[in-house]
PDB file of C-alpha atoms in Angstrom:
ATOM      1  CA  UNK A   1     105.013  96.942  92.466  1.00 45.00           C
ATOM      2  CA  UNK A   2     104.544 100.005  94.979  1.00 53.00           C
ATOM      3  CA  UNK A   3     102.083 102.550  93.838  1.00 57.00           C
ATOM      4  CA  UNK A   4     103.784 106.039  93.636  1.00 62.00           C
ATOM      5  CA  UNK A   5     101.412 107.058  96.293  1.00 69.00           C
ATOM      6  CA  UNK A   6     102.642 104.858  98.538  1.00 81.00           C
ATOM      7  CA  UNK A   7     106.584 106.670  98.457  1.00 90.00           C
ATOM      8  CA  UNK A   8     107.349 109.563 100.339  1.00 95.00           C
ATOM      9  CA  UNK A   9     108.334 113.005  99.440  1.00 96.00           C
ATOM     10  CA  UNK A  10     111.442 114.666  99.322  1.00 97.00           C
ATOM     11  CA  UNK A  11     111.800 118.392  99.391  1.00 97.00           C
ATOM     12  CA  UNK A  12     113.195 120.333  96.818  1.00 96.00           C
ATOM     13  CA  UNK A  13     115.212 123.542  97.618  1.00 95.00           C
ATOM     14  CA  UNK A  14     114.468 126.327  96.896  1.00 91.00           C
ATOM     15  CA  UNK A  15     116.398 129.111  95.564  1.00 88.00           C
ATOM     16  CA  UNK A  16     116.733 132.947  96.163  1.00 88.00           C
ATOM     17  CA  UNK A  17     118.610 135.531  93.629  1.00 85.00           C
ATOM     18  CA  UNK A  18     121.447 136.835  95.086  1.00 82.00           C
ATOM     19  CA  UNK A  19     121.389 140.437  96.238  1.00 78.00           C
ATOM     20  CA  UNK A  20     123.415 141.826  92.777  1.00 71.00           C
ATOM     21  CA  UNK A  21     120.302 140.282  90.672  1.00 72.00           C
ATOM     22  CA  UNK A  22     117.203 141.977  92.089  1.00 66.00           C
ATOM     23  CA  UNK A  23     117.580 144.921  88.779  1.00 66.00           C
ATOM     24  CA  UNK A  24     116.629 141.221  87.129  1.00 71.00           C
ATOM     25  CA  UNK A  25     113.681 140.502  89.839  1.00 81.00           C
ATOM     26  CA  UNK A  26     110.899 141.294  86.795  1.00 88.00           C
ATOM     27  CA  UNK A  27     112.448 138.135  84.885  1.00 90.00           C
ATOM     28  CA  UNK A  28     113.395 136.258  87.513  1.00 92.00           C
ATOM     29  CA  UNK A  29     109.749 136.307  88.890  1.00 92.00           C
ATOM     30  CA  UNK A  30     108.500 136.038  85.477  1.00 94.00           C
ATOM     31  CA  UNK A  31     110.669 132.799  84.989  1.00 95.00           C
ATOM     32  CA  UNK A  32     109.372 131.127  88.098  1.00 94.00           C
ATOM     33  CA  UNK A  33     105.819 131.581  87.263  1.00 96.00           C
ATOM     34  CA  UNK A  34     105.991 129.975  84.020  1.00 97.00           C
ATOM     35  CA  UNK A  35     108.385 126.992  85.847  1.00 97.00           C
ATOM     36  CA  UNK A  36     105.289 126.910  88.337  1.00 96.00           C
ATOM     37  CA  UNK A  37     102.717 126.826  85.856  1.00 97.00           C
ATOM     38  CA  UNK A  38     105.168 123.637  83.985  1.00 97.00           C
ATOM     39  CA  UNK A  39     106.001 125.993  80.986  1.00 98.00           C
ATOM     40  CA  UNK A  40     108.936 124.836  81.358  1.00 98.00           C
ATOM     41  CA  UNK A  41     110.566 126.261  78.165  1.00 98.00           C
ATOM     42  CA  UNK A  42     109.515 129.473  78.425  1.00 98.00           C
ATOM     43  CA  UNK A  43     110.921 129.729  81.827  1.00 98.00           C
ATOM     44  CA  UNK A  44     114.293 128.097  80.827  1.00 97.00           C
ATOM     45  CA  UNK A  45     113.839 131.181  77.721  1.00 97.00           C
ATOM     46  CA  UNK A  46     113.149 133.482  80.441  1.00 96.00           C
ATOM     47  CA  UNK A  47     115.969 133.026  82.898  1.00 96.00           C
ATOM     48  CA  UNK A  48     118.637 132.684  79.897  1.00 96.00           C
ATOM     49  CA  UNK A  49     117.410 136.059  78.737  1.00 94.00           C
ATOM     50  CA  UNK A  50     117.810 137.994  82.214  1.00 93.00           C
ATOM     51  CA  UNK A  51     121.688 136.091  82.173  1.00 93.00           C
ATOM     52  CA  UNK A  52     121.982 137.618  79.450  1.00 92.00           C
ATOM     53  CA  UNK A  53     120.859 141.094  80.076  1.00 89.00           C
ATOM     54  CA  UNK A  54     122.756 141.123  83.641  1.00 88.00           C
ATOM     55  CA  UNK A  55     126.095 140.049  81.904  1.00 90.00           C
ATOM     56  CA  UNK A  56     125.659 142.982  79.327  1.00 89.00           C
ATOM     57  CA  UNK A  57     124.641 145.402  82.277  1.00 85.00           C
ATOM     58  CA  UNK A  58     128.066 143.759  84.091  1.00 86.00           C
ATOM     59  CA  UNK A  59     130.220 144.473  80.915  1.00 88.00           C
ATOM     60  CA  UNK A  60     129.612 147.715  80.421  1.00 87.00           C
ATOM     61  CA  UNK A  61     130.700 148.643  84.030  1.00 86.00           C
ATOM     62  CA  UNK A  62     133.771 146.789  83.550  1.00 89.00           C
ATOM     63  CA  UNK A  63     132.945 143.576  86.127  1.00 88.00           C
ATOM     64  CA  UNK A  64     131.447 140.358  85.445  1.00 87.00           C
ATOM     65  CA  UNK A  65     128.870 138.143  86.815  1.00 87.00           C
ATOM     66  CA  UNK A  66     129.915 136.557  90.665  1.00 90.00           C
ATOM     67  CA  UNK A  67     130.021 133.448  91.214  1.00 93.00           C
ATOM     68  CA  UNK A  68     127.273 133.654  93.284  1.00 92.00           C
ATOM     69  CA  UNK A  69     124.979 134.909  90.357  1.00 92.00           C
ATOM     70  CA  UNK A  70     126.405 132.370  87.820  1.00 94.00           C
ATOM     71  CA  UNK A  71     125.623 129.333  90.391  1.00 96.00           C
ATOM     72  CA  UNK A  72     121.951 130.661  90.994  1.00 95.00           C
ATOM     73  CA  UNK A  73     121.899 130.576  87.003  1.00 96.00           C
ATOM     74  CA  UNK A  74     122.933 127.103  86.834  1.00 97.00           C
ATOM     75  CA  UNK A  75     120.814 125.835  90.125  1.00 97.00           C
ATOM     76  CA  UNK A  76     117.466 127.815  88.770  1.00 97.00           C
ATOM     77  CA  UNK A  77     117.901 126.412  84.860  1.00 98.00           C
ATOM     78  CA  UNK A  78     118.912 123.030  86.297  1.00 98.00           C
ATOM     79  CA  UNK A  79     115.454 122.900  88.555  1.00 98.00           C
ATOM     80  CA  UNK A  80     113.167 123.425  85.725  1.00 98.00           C
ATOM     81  CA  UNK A  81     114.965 120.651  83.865  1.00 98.00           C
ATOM     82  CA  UNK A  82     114.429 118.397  86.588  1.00 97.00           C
ATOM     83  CA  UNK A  83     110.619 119.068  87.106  1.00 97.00           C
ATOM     84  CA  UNK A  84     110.498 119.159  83.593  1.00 97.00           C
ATOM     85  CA  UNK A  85     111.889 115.497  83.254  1.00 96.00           C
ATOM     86  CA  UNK A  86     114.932 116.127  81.779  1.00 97.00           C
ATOM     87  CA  UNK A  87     117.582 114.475  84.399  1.00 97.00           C
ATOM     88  CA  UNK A  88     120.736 114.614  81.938  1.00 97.00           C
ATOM     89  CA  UNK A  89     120.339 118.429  81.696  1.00 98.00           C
ATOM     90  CA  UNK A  90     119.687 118.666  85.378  1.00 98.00           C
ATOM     91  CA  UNK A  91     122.173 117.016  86.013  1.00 98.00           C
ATOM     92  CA  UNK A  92     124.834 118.953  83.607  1.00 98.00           C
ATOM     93  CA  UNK A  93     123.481 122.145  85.039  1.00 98.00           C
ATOM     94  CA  UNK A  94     123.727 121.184  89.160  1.00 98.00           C
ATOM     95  CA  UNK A  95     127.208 119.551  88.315  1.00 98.00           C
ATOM     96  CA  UNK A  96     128.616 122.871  87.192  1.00 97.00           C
ATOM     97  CA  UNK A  97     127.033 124.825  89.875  1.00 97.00           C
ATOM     98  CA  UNK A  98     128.992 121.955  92.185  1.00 97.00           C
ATOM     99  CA  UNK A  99     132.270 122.515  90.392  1.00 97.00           C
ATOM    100  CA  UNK A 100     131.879 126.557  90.685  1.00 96.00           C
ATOM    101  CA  UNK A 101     130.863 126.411  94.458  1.00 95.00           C
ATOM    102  CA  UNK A 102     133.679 123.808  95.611  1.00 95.00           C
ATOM    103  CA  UNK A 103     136.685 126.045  93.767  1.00 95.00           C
ATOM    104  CA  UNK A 104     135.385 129.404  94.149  1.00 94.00           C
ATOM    105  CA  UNK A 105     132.218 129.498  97.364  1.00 94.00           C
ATOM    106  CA  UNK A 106     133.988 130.843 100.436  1.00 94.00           C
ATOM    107  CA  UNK A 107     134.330 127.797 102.765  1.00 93.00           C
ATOM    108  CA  UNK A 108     131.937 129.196 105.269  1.00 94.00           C
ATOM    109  CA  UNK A 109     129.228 130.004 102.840  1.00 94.00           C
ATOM    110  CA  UNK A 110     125.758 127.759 103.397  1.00 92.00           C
ATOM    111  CA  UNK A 111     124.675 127.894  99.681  1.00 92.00           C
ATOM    112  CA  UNK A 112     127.747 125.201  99.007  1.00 95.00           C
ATOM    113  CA  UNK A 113     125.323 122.596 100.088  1.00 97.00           C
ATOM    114  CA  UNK A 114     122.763 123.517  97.264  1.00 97.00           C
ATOM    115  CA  UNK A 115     124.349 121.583  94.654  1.00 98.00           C
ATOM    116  CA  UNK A 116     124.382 118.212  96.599  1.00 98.00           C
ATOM    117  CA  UNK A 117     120.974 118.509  97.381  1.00 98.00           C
ATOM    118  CA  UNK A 118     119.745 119.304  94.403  1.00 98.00           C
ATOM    119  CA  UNK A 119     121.838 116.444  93.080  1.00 98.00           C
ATOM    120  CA  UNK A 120     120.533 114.233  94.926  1.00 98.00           C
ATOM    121  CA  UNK A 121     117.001 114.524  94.211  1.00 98.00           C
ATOM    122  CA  UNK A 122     117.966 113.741  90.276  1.00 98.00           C
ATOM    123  CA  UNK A 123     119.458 110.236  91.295  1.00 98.00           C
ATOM    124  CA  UNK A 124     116.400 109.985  93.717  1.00 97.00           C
ATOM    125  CA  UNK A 125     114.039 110.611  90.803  1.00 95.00           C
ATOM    126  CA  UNK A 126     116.618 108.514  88.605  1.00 96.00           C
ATOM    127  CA  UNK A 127     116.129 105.395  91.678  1.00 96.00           C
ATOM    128  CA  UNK A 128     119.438 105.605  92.434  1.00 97.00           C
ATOM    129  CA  UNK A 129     118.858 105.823  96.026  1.00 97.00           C
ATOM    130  CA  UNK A 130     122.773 105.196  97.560  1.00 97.00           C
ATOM    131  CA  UNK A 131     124.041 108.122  95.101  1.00 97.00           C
ATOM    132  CA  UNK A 132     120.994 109.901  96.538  1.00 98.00           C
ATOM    133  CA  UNK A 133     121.494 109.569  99.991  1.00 98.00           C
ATOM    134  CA  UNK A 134     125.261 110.494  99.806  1.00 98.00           C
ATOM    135  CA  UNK A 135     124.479 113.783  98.016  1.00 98.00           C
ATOM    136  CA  UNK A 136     121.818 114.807 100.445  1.00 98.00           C
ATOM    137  CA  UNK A 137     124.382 113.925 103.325  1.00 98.00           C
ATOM    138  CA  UNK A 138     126.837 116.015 102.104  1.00 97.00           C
ATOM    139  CA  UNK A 139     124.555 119.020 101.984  1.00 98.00           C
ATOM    140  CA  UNK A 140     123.670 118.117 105.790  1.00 98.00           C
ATOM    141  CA  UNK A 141     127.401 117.740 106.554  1.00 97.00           C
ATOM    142  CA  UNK A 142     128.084 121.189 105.041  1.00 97.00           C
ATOM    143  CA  UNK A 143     124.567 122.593 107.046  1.00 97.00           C
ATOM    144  CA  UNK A 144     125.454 120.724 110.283  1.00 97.00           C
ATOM    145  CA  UNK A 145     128.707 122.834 110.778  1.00 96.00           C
ATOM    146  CA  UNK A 146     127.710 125.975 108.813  1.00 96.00           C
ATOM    147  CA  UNK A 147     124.085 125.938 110.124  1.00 97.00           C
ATOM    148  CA  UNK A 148     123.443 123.849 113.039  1.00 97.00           C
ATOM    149  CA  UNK A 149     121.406 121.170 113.970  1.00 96.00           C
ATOM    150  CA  UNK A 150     118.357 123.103 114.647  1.00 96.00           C
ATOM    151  CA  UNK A 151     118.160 124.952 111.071  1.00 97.00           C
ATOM    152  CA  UNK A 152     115.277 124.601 108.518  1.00 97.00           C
ATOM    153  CA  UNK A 153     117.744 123.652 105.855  1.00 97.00           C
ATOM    154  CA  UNK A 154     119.245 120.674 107.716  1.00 98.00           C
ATOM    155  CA  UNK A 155     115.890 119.802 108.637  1.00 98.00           C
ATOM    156  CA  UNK A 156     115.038 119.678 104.982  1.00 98.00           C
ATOM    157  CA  UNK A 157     118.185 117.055 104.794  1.00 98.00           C
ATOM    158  CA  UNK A 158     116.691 114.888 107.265  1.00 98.00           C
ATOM    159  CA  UNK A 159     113.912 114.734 105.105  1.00 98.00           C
ATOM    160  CA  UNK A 160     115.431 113.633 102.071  1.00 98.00           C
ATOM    161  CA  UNK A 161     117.633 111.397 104.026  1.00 98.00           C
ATOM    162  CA  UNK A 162     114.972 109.748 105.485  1.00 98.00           C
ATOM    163  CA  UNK A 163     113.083 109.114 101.596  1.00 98.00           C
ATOM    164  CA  UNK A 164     116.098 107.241 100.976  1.00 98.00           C
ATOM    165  CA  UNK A 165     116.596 104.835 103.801  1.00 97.00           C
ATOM    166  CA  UNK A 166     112.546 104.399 103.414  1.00 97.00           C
ATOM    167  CA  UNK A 167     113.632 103.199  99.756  1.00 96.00           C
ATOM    168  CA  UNK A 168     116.254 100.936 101.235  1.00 95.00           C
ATOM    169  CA  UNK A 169     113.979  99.201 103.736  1.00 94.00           C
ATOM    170  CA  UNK A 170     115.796 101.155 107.115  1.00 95.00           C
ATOM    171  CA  UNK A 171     112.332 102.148 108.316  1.00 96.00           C
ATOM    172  CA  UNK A 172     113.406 102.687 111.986  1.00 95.00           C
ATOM    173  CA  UNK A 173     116.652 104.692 110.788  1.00 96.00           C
ATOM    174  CA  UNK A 174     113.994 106.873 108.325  1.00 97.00           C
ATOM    175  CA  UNK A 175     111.366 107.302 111.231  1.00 97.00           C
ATOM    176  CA  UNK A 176     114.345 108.517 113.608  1.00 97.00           C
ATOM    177  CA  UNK A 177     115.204 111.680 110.915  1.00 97.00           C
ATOM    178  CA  UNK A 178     111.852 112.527 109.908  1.00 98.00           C
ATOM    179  CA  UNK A 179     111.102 112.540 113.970  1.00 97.00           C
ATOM    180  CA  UNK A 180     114.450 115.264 113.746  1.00 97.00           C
ATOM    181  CA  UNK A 181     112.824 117.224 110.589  1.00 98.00           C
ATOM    182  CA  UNK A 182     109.029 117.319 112.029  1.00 98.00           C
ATOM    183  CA  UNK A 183     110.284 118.695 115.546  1.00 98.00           C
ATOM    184  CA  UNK A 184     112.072 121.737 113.794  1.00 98.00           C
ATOM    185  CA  UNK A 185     109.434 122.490 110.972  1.00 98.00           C
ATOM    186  CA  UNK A 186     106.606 122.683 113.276  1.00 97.00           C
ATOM    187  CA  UNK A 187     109.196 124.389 115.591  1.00 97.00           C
ATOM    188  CA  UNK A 188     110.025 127.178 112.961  1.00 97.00           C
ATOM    189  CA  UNK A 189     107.482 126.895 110.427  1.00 97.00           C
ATOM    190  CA  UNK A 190     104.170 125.572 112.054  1.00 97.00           C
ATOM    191  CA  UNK A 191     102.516 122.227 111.794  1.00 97.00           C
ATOM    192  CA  UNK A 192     100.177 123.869 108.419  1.00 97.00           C
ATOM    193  CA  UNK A 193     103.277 124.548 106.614  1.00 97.00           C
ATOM    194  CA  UNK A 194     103.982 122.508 103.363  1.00 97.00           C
ATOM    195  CA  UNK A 195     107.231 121.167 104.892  1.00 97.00           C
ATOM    196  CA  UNK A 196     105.666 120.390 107.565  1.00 98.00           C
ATOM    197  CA  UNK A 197     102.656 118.466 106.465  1.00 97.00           C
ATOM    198  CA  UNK A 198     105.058 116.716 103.380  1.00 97.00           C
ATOM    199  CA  UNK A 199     107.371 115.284 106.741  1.00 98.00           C
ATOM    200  CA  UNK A 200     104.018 114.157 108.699  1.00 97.00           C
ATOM    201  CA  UNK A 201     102.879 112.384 105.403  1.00 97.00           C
ATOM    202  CA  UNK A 202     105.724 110.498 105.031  1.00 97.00           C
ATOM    203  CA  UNK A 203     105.900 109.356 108.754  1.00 97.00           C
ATOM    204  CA  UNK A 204     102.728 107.988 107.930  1.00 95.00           C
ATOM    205  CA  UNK A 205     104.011 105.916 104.987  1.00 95.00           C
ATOM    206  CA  UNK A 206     106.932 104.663 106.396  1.00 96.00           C
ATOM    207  CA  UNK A 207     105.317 103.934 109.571  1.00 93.00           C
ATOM    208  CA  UNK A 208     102.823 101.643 107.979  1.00 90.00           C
ATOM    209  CA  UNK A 209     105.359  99.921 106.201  1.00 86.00           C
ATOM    210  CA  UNK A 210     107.788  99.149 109.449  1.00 82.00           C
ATOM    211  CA  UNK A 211     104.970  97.988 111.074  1.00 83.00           C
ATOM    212  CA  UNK A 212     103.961  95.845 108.262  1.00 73.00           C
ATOM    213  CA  UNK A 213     107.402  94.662 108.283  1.00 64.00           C
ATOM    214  CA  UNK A 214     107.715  94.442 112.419  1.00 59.00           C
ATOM    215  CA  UNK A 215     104.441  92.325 111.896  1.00 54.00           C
ATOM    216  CA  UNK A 216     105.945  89.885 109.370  1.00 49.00           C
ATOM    217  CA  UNK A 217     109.086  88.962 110.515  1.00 52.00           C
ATOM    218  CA  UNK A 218     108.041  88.387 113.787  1.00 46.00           C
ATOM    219  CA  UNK A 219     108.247  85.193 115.469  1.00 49.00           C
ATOM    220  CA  UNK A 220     105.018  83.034 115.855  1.00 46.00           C
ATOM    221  CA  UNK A 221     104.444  80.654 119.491  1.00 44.00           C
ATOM    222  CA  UNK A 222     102.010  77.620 118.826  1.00 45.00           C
ATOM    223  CA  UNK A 223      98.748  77.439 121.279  1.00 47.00           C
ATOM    224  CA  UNK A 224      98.959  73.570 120.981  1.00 44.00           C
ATOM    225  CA  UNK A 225      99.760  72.146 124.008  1.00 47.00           C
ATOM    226  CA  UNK A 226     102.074  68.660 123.668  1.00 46.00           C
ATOM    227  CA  UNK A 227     101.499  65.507 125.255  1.00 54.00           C
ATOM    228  CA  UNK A 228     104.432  64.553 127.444  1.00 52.00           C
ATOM    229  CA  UNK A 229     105.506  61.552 127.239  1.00 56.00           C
ATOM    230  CA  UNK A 230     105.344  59.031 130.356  1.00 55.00           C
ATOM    231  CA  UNK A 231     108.393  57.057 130.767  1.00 55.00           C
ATOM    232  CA  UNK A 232     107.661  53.220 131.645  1.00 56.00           C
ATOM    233  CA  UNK A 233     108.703  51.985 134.475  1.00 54.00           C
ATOM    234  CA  UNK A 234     110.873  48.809 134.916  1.00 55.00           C
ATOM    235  CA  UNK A 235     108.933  46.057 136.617  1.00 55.00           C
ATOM    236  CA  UNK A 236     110.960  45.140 139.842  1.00 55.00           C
ATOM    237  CA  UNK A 237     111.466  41.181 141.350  1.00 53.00           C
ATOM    238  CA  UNK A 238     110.349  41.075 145.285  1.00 53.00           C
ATOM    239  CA  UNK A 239     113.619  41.599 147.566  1.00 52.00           C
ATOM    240  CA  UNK A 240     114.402  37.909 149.708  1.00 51.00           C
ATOM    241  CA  UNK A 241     112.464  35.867 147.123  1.00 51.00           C
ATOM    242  CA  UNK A 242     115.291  34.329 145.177  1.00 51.00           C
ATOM    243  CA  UNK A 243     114.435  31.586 142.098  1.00 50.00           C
ATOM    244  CA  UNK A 244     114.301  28.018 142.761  1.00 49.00           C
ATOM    245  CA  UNK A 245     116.755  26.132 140.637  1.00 50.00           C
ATOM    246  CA  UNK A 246     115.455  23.299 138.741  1.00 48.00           C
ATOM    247  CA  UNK A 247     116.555  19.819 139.901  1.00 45.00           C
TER     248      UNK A 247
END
């Protein structure tokens, strides 16, 4: 059985209130301190009471919450579920925020790709690592062409790519994304930052393992050196000496 220590990291998102919510900033901040300090029903309390309070504020100027501000809802209630242990809640709350952002996120909007990720680190967490790893490459399909190539965000993909193929044994194909994500963290971010350091961490893991792996399955040559074997050769009769007949 592999020690827990032993698996690599994936990142989690993480998620910013939309502009329309900072009148809320007091809860919201208030919510992610208790998530942060695992009081994990107080903060679920805490960010139900500021959706509250901002759909009140909304109806009495005759609007109603965006769908912007109803999927951070969903993504911020689903994450404290999910550190919280409680995948089938997690999982309820980042498959609505999924079904709001495919019908009504503009098509050129990055935050589309939130849901997936944070999808797939449930069925990561859950071991389900092939429903993992085609979540997470969704969100870096949508980040590739909204985003780039180069972007902190797809980097994070490459990441949690990477976890997966480490889980299903494609150590070179894992080495070659985390390679992607550790050139554009320490590129952006600097090699001290948490992202960064996580990505060099797992390298290490994974790296141990294919080597492990290289080592084992590679072919072994015997020192022994075998006798050859020395043909006999055929005795010969004298040429122009022929056998006297008996009389």
């Amino acid at each position: 059985m592999v020690s827990e220590s032993a698996i690599p990291c994936i990142i989690r998102e993480i998620f910013f209130a939309p502009e329309g919510l900072q009148k809320e900033s007091s809860l919201i901040e208030v919510a992610l301190t208790h998530h942060n300090n695992s009081n994990y029903q107080l903060a679920i309390q805490t960010y139900l009471k500021a959706q509250h309070t901002w759909m009140e504020a909304m109806q009495k100027n005759g609007t109603e919450m965006n769908v912007h501000e109803f999927i951070f809802f969903r993504l911020a209630i689903g994450s404290v579920y999910h550190s919280s242990g409680n995948d089938e809640m997690a999982l309820h709350e980042f498959v609505e925020a999924k079904r709001y952002s495919e019908e009504f996120v503009e098509k050129d909007h990055s935050d589309r790709a939130l849901p997936y990720s944070c999808l797939g680190a449930v069925y990561f967490h859950l071991g389900q690592f092939d429903l993992a790893y085609s979540y997470f490459n969704r969100a870096r399909e949508l980040r590739l062409s909204l985003l780039g190539s180069a972007h902190i965000d797809t980097a994070t993909d490459y990441n949690n790519i990477a976890v997966c193929m480490h889980q299903q044994e494609k150590y070179a194909e894992a080495l070659k994304l985390y390679n992607k994500a550790l050139m554009i963290f320490k590129g952006e971010l600097g090699p001290n930052h948490p992202r960064t350091t996580t990505v060099v961490r797992n390298i290490t893991k994974t790296k141990n393992l294919y080597l492990k792996d290289f080592k084992f399955n590679m072919p072994t040559f015997t020192d022994t050196v075998l006798p050859i074997e020395k043909k006999k050769a055929k005795k010969k009769g004298k040429k122009g000496k022929k056998k006297k007949k008996k009389k």
